[in-house]
CSV table of C-alpha atoms and ligand atoms in Angstrom, one decimal:
chain,number,residue,atom,x,y,z
A,1,ALA,CA,-48.8,68.9,34.8
A,2,PHE,CA,-45.6,68.1,32.8
A,3,ASP,CA,-44.6,71.7,32.4
A,4,SER,CA,-44.4,72.4,36.2
A,5,PRO,CA,-41.0,73.8,37.2
A,6,THR,CA,-40.0,70.6,39.0
A,7,HIS,CA,-40.6,68.5,35.8
A,8,VAL,CA,-38.6,70.9,33.7
A,9,ALA,CA,-35.8,70.9,36.2
A,10,VAL,CA,-35.7,67.1,36.4
A,11,TYR,CA,-35.9,66.9,32.6
A,12,SER,CA,-33.0,69.3,32.1
A,13,GLN,CA,-30.9,67.4,34.7
A,14,VAL,CA,-31.4,64.2,32.7
A,15,GLU,CA,-30.4,66.1,29.6
A,16,ASP,CA,-27.3,67.4,31.4
A,17,VAL,CA,-26.3,63.9,32.4
A,18,LEU,CA,-26.7,62.5,28.9
A,19,TYR,CA,-24.9,65.4,27.4
A,20,GLN,CA,-22.0,65.0,29.9
A,21,ARG,CA,-21.8,61.3,29.1
A,22,ARG,CA,-21.7,61.9,25.3
A,23,PHE,CA,-19.2,64.6,25.8
A,24,ASN,CA,-16.9,62.3,27.9
A,25,LEU,CA,-17.4,59.3,25.6
A,26,LEU,CA,-16.3,61.4,22.6
A,27,ASN,CA,-13.2,62.6,24.5
A,28,ASP,CA,-12.3,59.1,25.7
A,29,PHE,CA,-12.9,57.6,22.3
A,30,GLY,CA,-10.4,60.0,20.8
A,31,GLU,CA,-7.9,58.8,23.2
A,32,ALA,CA,-8.8,55.1,22.6
A,33,LEU,CA,-8.0,55.6,18.9
A,34,ASP,CA,-4.4,56.6,19.9
A,35,SER,CA,-3.8,54.1,22.7
A,36,PRO,CA,-3.7,50.5,21.6
A,37,GLY,CA,-5.8,47.9,23.6
A,38,GLN,CA,-9.2,49.6,24.1
A,39,LEU,CA,-10.5,49.0,20.6
A,40,ARG,CA,-10.8,45.7,18.8
A,41,LEU,CA,-12.8,44.1,16.0
A,42,VAL,CA,-15.1,41.1,16.2
A,43,PHE,CA,-16.3,39.2,13.2
A,44,GLN,CA,-19.7,37.9,12.3
A,45,PRO,CA,-19.9,35.1,9.8
A,46,ARG,CA,-21.9,35.7,6.6
A,47,VAL,CA,-23.4,32.4,5.4
A,48,ASP,CA,-24.5,31.1,2.0
A,49,VAL,CA,-28.1,30.2,2.4
A,50,ALA,CA,-28.0,27.4,-0.1
A,51,ASN,CA,-25.2,25.3,1.5
A,52,GLY,CA,-24.5,26.8,4.9
A,53,ARG,CA,-20.9,27.7,4.0
A,54,CYS,CA,-19.3,30.8,5.6
A,55,ILE,CA,-18.4,33.1,2.7
A,56,GLY,CA,-17.5,36.3,4.6
A,57,ALA,CA,-17.2,38.2,7.8
A,58,GLU,CA,-18.5,41.6,8.9
A,59,ALA,CA,-16.0,43.4,11.0
A,60,LEU,CA,-17.8,45.1,14.0
A,61,LEU,CA,-16.0,47.5,16.3
A,62,ARG,CA,-15.8,46.9,20.1
A,63,TRP,CA,-14.6,49.4,22.7
A,64,CYS,CA,-13.5,48.4,26.2
A,65,HIS,CA,-13.4,51.7,28.1
A,66,PRO,CA,-10.8,51.7,30.9
A,67,LEU,CA,-13.4,52.8,33.6
A,68,LEU,CA,-16.8,52.0,32.1
A,69,GLY,CA,-16.0,48.6,30.6
A,70,ALA,CA,-17.7,47.6,27.4
A,71,VAL,CA,-19.5,50.5,25.6
A,72,GLY,CA,-21.6,49.3,22.6
A,73,PRO,CA,-21.3,50.6,19.1
A,74,GLY,CA,-25.0,51.5,19.2
A,75,GLU,CA,-24.0,54.2,21.7
A,76,PHE,CA,-20.5,55.4,20.6
A,77,ILE,CA,-20.8,55.1,16.8
A,78,PRO,CA,-23.5,57.8,16.5
A,79,ILE,CA,-21.4,60.1,18.8
A,80,VAL,CA,-18.3,59.5,16.7
A,81,GLU,CA,-20.3,60.0,13.5
A,82,ARG,CA,-21.5,63.4,14.7
A,83,SER,CA,-17.9,64.5,15.5
A,84,GLY,CA,-14.8,64.9,13.3
A,85,LEU,CA,-13.6,61.4,14.3
A,86,ALA,CA,-15.4,59.3,11.7
A,87,GLN,CA,-12.5,59.5,9.2
A,88,LYS,CA,-9.9,58.4,11.7
A,89,THR,CA,-12.2,55.7,13.1
A,90,THR,CA,-13.0,54.1,9.7
A,91,ALA,CA,-9.3,54.3,8.8
A,92,TRP,CA,-8.5,52.4,12.0
A,93,VAL,CA,-11.2,49.8,11.4
A,94,LEU,CA,-10.2,49.3,7.8
A,95,ASP,CA,-6.6,48.8,8.6
A,96,GLU,CA,-7.3,46.4,11.4
A,97,ALA,CA,-9.9,44.4,9.3
A,98,LEU,CA,-7.4,44.1,6.4
A,99,ARG,CA,-4.6,43.0,8.8
A,100,HIS,CA,-6.9,40.1,9.9
A,101,GLN,CA,-7.9,39.5,6.3
A,102,ARG,CA,-4.2,39.2,5.4
A,103,ALA,CA,-3.6,36.7,8.3
A,104,TRP,CA,-6.7,34.6,7.2
A,105,ARG,CA,-5.5,34.5,3.6
A,106,ASP,CA,-2.1,33.4,4.7
A,107,ALA,CA,-3.8,30.6,6.7
A,108,GLY,CA,-5.8,29.6,3.6
A,109,LEU,CA,-9.1,31.2,4.5
A,110,GLN,CA,-10.7,32.8,1.4
A,111,LEU,CA,-13.4,35.1,2.7
A,112,GLN,CA,-14.7,38.5,1.9
A,113,MET,CA,-14.3,41.1,4.6
A,114,SER,CA,-17.1,43.7,5.1
A,115,VAL,CA,-16.4,47.0,6.8
A,116,ASN,CA,-19.0,49.6,7.9
A,117,VAL,CA,-18.5,53.1,6.5
A,118,SER,CA,-19.9,56.3,7.9
A,119,ALA,CA,-21.6,59.1,6.0
A,120,ALA,CA,-18.7,61.5,6.6
A,121,ASN,CA,-16.4,59.1,4.8
A,122,LEU,CA,-18.3,59.5,1.6
A,123,THR,CA,-17.6,63.2,1.4
A,124,GLU,CA,-14.0,62.9,2.7
A,125,PRO,CA,-11.4,64.0,0.2
A,126,GLY,CA,-9.1,61.1,-0.6
A,127,PHE,CA,-11.2,58.4,1.0
A,128,VAL,CA,-11.1,56.0,-1.9
A,129,ALA,CA,-7.4,56.6,-2.3
A,130,GLY,CA,-7.0,55.7,1.3
A,131,VAL,CA,-8.9,52.4,0.8
A,132,ALA,CA,-6.7,51.6,-2.2
A,133,ALA,CA,-3.6,52.4,-0.1
A,134,ALA,CA,-4.8,50.1,2.8
A,135,LEU,CA,-5.3,47.2,0.4
A,136,ALA,CA,-1.9,47.8,-1.1
A,137,ARG,CA,-0.3,48.0,2.3
A,138,HIS,CA,-1.6,44.5,3.2
A,139,GLU,CA,-1.1,43.2,-0.3
A,140,LEU,CA,-4.7,42.3,-0.8
A,141,PRO,CA,-6.9,42.3,-4.0
A,142,ALA,CA,-9.8,44.8,-4.1
A,143,ASP,CA,-12.4,42.1,-4.3
A,144,CYS,CA,-11.6,40.7,-0.9
A,145,LEU,CA,-13.1,43.8,0.6
A,146,GLU,CA,-16.7,45.1,0.8
A,147,LEU,CA,-17.8,48.4,2.2
A,148,GLU,CA,-21.3,48.6,3.9
A,149,ILE,CA,-23.1,51.9,3.6
A,150,THR,CA,-26.5,52.8,5.0
A,151,GLU,CA,-29.1,54.4,2.9
A,152,SER,CA,-29.2,57.4,5.2
A,153,ALA,CA,-25.5,57.9,4.9
A,154,ILE,CA,-26.0,58.1,1.1
A,155,MET,CA,-28.9,60.4,1.4
A,156,ALA,CA,-27.0,62.8,3.6
A,157,HIS,CA,-25.1,64.0,0.5
A,158,PRO,CA,-26.6,62.0,-2.4
A,159,VAL,CA,-24.6,63.6,-5.2
A,160,ARG,CA,-21.2,63.4,-3.6
A,161,ALA,CA,-21.9,60.0,-2.0
A,162,HIS,CA,-22.8,58.7,-5.4
A,163,ALA,CA,-19.6,59.9,-7.0
A,164,THR,CA,-17.6,58.2,-4.1
A,165,LEU,CA,-19.6,54.9,-4.6
A,166,ALA,CA,-18.8,54.9,-8.3
A,167,GLU,CA,-15.1,55.4,-7.5
A,168,ILE,CA,-15.2,52.5,-5.0
A,169,ALA,CA,-16.9,50.3,-7.6
A,170,ARG,CA,-14.2,51.2,-10.1
A,171,LEU,CA,-11.6,50.2,-7.7
A,172,GLY,CA,-13.2,46.7,-7.6
A,173,VAL,CA,-14.2,46.9,-3.9
A,174,GLY,CA,-17.6,45.5,-3.2
A,175,LEU,CA,-20.5,47.7,-2.1
A,176,ALA,CA,-23.4,46.8,0.2
A,177,ILE,CA,-26.4,48.9,1.2
A,178,ASP,CA,-26.7,48.3,4.9
A,179,ASP,CA,-30.0,48.4,6.9
A,180,PHE,CA,-32.0,48.4,3.7
A,181,GLY,CA,-35.6,49.5,4.3
A,182,THR,CA,-35.0,51.7,7.2
A,183,GLY,CA,-34.1,54.8,5.2
A,184,TYR,CA,-36.6,56.7,3.2
A,185,SER,CA,-34.7,56.9,-0.1
A,186,SER,CA,-35.0,53.3,-1.1
A,187,LEU,CA,-36.7,52.9,-4.4
A,188,SER,CA,-35.5,55.6,-6.7
A,189,TYR,CA,-32.0,55.4,-5.4
A,190,LEU,CA,-31.7,51.6,-5.3
A,191,GLN,CA,-32.1,51.7,-9.1
A,192,LYS,CA,-29.1,54.0,-9.6
A,193,MET,CA,-26.8,52.5,-7.0
A,194,PRO,CA,-23.6,50.6,-8.1
A,195,ALA,CA,-24.2,48.3,-5.1
A,196,ASP,CA,-23.5,44.5,-5.4
A,197,VAL,CA,-25.4,43.6,-2.2
A,198,VAL,CA,-28.5,44.7,-0.4
A,199,LYS,CA,-28.6,43.9,3.3
A,200,ILE,CA,-32.2,43.7,4.5
A,201,ASP,CA,-32.4,45.3,8.0
A,202,GLN,CA,-33.0,42.9,10.9
A,203,SER,CA,-36.1,44.8,11.9
A,204,PHE,CA,-37.8,43.2,8.9
A,205,ILE,CA,-36.4,39.8,9.6
A,206,ARG,CA,-37.1,39.5,13.3
A,207,ASN,CA,-40.9,39.0,13.2
A,208,LEU,CA,-41.0,37.0,10.0
A,209,GLU,CA,-42.2,33.9,11.7
A,210,SER,CA,-45.5,35.3,13.0
A,211,ASP,CA,-46.2,38.2,10.6
A,212,THR,CA,-47.6,37.4,7.2
A,213,ARG,CA,-47.5,41.0,6.1
A,214,GLN,CA,-43.9,41.2,7.0
A,215,GLN,CA,-43.3,38.0,4.9
A,216,ALA,CA,-44.9,39.7,1.9
A,217,LEU,CA,-42.8,42.7,2.4
A,218,VAL,CA,-39.5,40.8,2.7
A,219,THR,CA,-40.4,38.6,-0.3
A,220,ALA,CA,-41.0,41.8,-2.4
A,221,MET,CA,-37.7,43.4,-1.1
A,222,ILE,CA,-35.8,40.3,-2.2
A,223,THR,CA,-37.4,40.2,-5.6
A,224,LEU,CA,-37.0,43.9,-6.2
A,225,SER,CA,-33.3,43.9,-5.2
A,226,GLN,CA,-32.5,40.8,-7.3
A,227,ASP,CA,-34.4,42.2,-10.4
A,228,LEU,CA,-32.2,45.3,-10.0
A,229,GLY,CA,-29.1,43.1,-10.1
A,230,HIS,CA,-28.2,43.0,-6.4
A,231,ARG,CA,-27.4,40.0,-4.2
A,232,VAL,CA,-29.5,39.9,-1.0
A,233,VAL,CA,-28.3,39.3,2.6
A,234,ALA,CA,-30.7,39.0,5.4
A,235,GLU,CA,-29.5,40.4,8.7
A,236,GLY,CA,-30.6,39.2,12.2
A,237,VAL,CA,-31.5,35.6,11.3
A,238,GLU,CA,-32.2,33.9,14.7
A,239,THR,CA,-34.3,30.9,14.0
A,240,ALA,CA,-34.3,27.9,11.6
A,241,ALA,CA,-37.9,28.7,10.5
A,242,VAL,CA,-36.8,32.2,9.4
A,243,LEU,CA,-33.8,30.8,7.5
A,244,ASP,CA,-36.1,28.3,5.8
A,245,PHE,CA,-38.5,31.0,4.7
A,246,LEU,CA,-35.6,33.1,3.4
A,247,ARG,CA,-34.2,30.2,1.4
A,248,ARG,CA,-37.5,29.5,-0.2
A,249,ALA,CA,-37.9,33.2,-1.0
A,250,GLY,CA,-34.6,33.1,-2.9
A,251,CYS,CA,-32.4,35.1,-0.4
A,252,GLU,CA,-28.8,34.2,-1.1
A,253,GLU,CA,-27.0,35.0,2.1
A,254,ALA,CA,-27.7,35.4,5.8
A,255,GLN,CA,-26.2,36.7,9.0
A,256,GLY,CA,-27.4,36.2,12.5
A,257,TYR,CA,-27.3,34.5,15.9
A,258,LEU,CA,-28.7,31.3,14.4
A,259,PHE,CA,-25.2,30.9,12.8
A,260,ALA,CA,-23.1,32.9,15.2
A,261,ALA,CA,-22.9,36.1,17.1
A,262,PRO,CA,-19.9,38.3,16.3
A,263,LEU,CA,-16.8,36.3,17.2
A,264,GLU,CA,-13.3,37.2,18.4
A,265,ALA,CA,-10.7,36.9,15.7
A,266,ASP,CA,-9.3,33.5,16.8
A,267,ALA,CA,-12.8,32.0,17.3
A,268,PHE,CA,-13.7,33.2,13.9
A,269,SER,CA,-10.9,31.4,12.1
A,270,ALA,CA,-12.0,28.2,13.8
A,271,TYR,CA,-15.7,28.8,13.0
A,272,SER,CA,-17.6,26.4,10.8
A,273,CYS,CA,-21.3,26.8,10.3
A,274,PRO,CA,-23.3,24.5,12.7
A,275,ILE,CA,-26.4,24.6,10.5
A,276,SER,CA,-26.9,22.5,7.4
A,277,THR,CA,-29.1,25.0,5.7
A,278,SER,CA,-30.3,22.7,2.9
A,279,ALA,CA,-31.4,19.9,5.1
A,280,LEU,CA,-33.6,21.8,7.6
A,281,ARG,CA,-36.5,19.9,9.1
A,282,VAL,CA,-38.7,22.7,10.4
A,283,PRO,CA,-42.3,23.8,10.2
A,284,LYS,CA,-42.7,25.5,6.9
A,285,LEU,CA,-43.8,29.1,6.6
A,286,THR,CA,-45.8,30.1,3.5
A,287,VAL,CA,-43.9,32.0,0.9
A,288,PRO,CA,-46.4,34.3,-0.9
A,289,PRO,CA,-46.4,33.6,-4.6
A,290,ARG,CA,-44.0,35.8,-6.7
B,1,C2E,P1,-24.9,46.8,11.5
B,1,C2E,O1,-23.8,47.2,10.6
B,1,C2E,O2,-26.2,46.7,10.8
B,1,C2E,O3,-24.4,45.5,12.2
B,1,C2E,C1,-25.3,44.4,12.5
B,1,C2E,C2,-25.6,44.5,14.0
B,1,C2E,O4,-26.6,43.5,14.3
B,1,C2E,C3,-24.4,44.2,14.9
B,1,C2E,O5,-24.6,44.9,16.1
B,1,C2E,C4,-24.6,42.7,15.2
B,1,C2E,O6,-24.0,42.3,16.4
B,1,C2E,C5,-26.1,42.6,15.3
B,1,C2E,N1,-26.6,41.3,15.1
B,1,C2E,C6,-26.1,40.3,14.3
B,1,C2E,N2,-26.9,39.2,14.2
B,1,C2E,C7,-28.0,39.5,15.0
B,1,C2E,C8,-29.1,38.7,15.4
B,1,C2E,O7,-29.4,37.6,15.0
B,1,C2E,N3,-30.0,39.4,16.2
B,1,C2E,C9,-29.8,40.6,16.7
B,1,C2E,N4,-30.7,41.1,17.5
B,1,C2E,N5,-28.7,41.4,16.4
B,1,C2E,C10,-27.8,40.8,15.5
B,1,C2E,P2,-23.4,45.8,16.8
B,1,C2E,O8,-22.1,45.0,16.6
B,1,C2E,O9,-23.8,46.2,18.1
B,1,C2E,O10,-23.3,47.0,15.9
B,1,C2E,C11,-24.4,47.9,15.8
B,1,C2E,C12,-24.2,48.9,14.7
B,1,C2E,O11,-23.0,49.8,15.0
B,1,C2E,C13,-23.8,48.3,13.3
B,1,C2E,O12,-25.0,47.9,12.7
B,1,C2E,C14,-23.2,49.5,12.6
B,1,C2E,O13,-24.1,50.4,12.1
B,1,C2E,C15,-22.4,50.1,13.8
B,1,C2E,N6,-21.0,49.7,13.7
B,1,C2E,C16,-20.4,48.6,14.3
B,1,C2E,N7,-19.1,48.6,14.1
B,1,C2E,C17,-18.9,49.7,13.3
B,1,C2E,C18,-17.7,50.2,12.6
B,1,C2E,O14,-16.6,49.6,12.7
B,1,C2E,N8,-17.9,51.3,11.9
B,1,C2E,C19,-19.1,52.0,11.7
B,1,C2E,N9,-19.1,53.1,11.0
B,1,C2E,N10,-20.2,51.5,12.3
B,1,C2E,C20,-20.1,50.4,13.1
B,2,MG,MG1,-23.2,46.5,8.7
B,3,MG,MG1,-27.2,46.4,9.2
B,4,MG,MG1,-27.8,48.2,11.9
């Protein structure tokens, strides 16, 4: 039986090990924020579905731990977000992203930079002033920046989050709802959101090819978002057939391994989309009638 003393002991040992690892990672991440070299940003192209042009970059944080090597954001971001370090982390990412944005502008690249923001930032006093100050420091206009916020981050403190989002919008910085469809707020909140962009979560995009119910769902999400005035980005586009489906369903932008994985900064500035999105010759998926 699973509640025998041995099973309980093994279980709690596993718990202990996981707890220890999380505890150590949080400690070490705090040090990484203060010591240059462990943290860096990579950039994933965001592509215009109509013509395959790269129109932006999402900045994604990478951590090379001195002993453990690469630790993924899927592991350390949730730990950071449950601690008091989210404010400092976002400030670091924002500053670093805008530093790169400045360099790209100076080299003639006109792209929007997207930065992921945590729930805690939305209730942080002075967060929006900090964003404005970072833009000013790098002499960048507000519209070259977009902040990505998940539905669940908004739903953690809906009223205060909403006030912050309105302030961000007033500043002229773009707003995207990230991982759309995975929260449980969606419909009533989507309507009130000052967001410019809705990013459909990759879990909906991944099985599009084979799953006709998923196709109906994604088509409806695109239509709904657009009817409410948002632009739509599909995350996790990995195949030409999925891209073709999305284009015919009216989705404006896409991100995913089909175009490029997140790239190091110098590789990003040299990036040009390998896919001619308008001239695809691939088996057609059926788009349900609108
Ligand atoms: P996200 O913001 O939804 O970012 C998209 C994730 O999907 C990235 O994972 C990206 O590498 C991955 N991805 C992109 N295209 C594809 C594809 O075609 N297929 C598949 N399977 N995956 C794809 P990554 O970089 O591991 O980041 C995971 C999550 O960690 C992010 O999800 C975001 O929530 C969080 N994160 C990363 N960097 C930051 C940051 O600087 N600040 C905050 N607050 N969160 C961050
Ligand atoms: Mg994101
Ligand atoms: Mg996402
Ligand atoms: Mg995600």
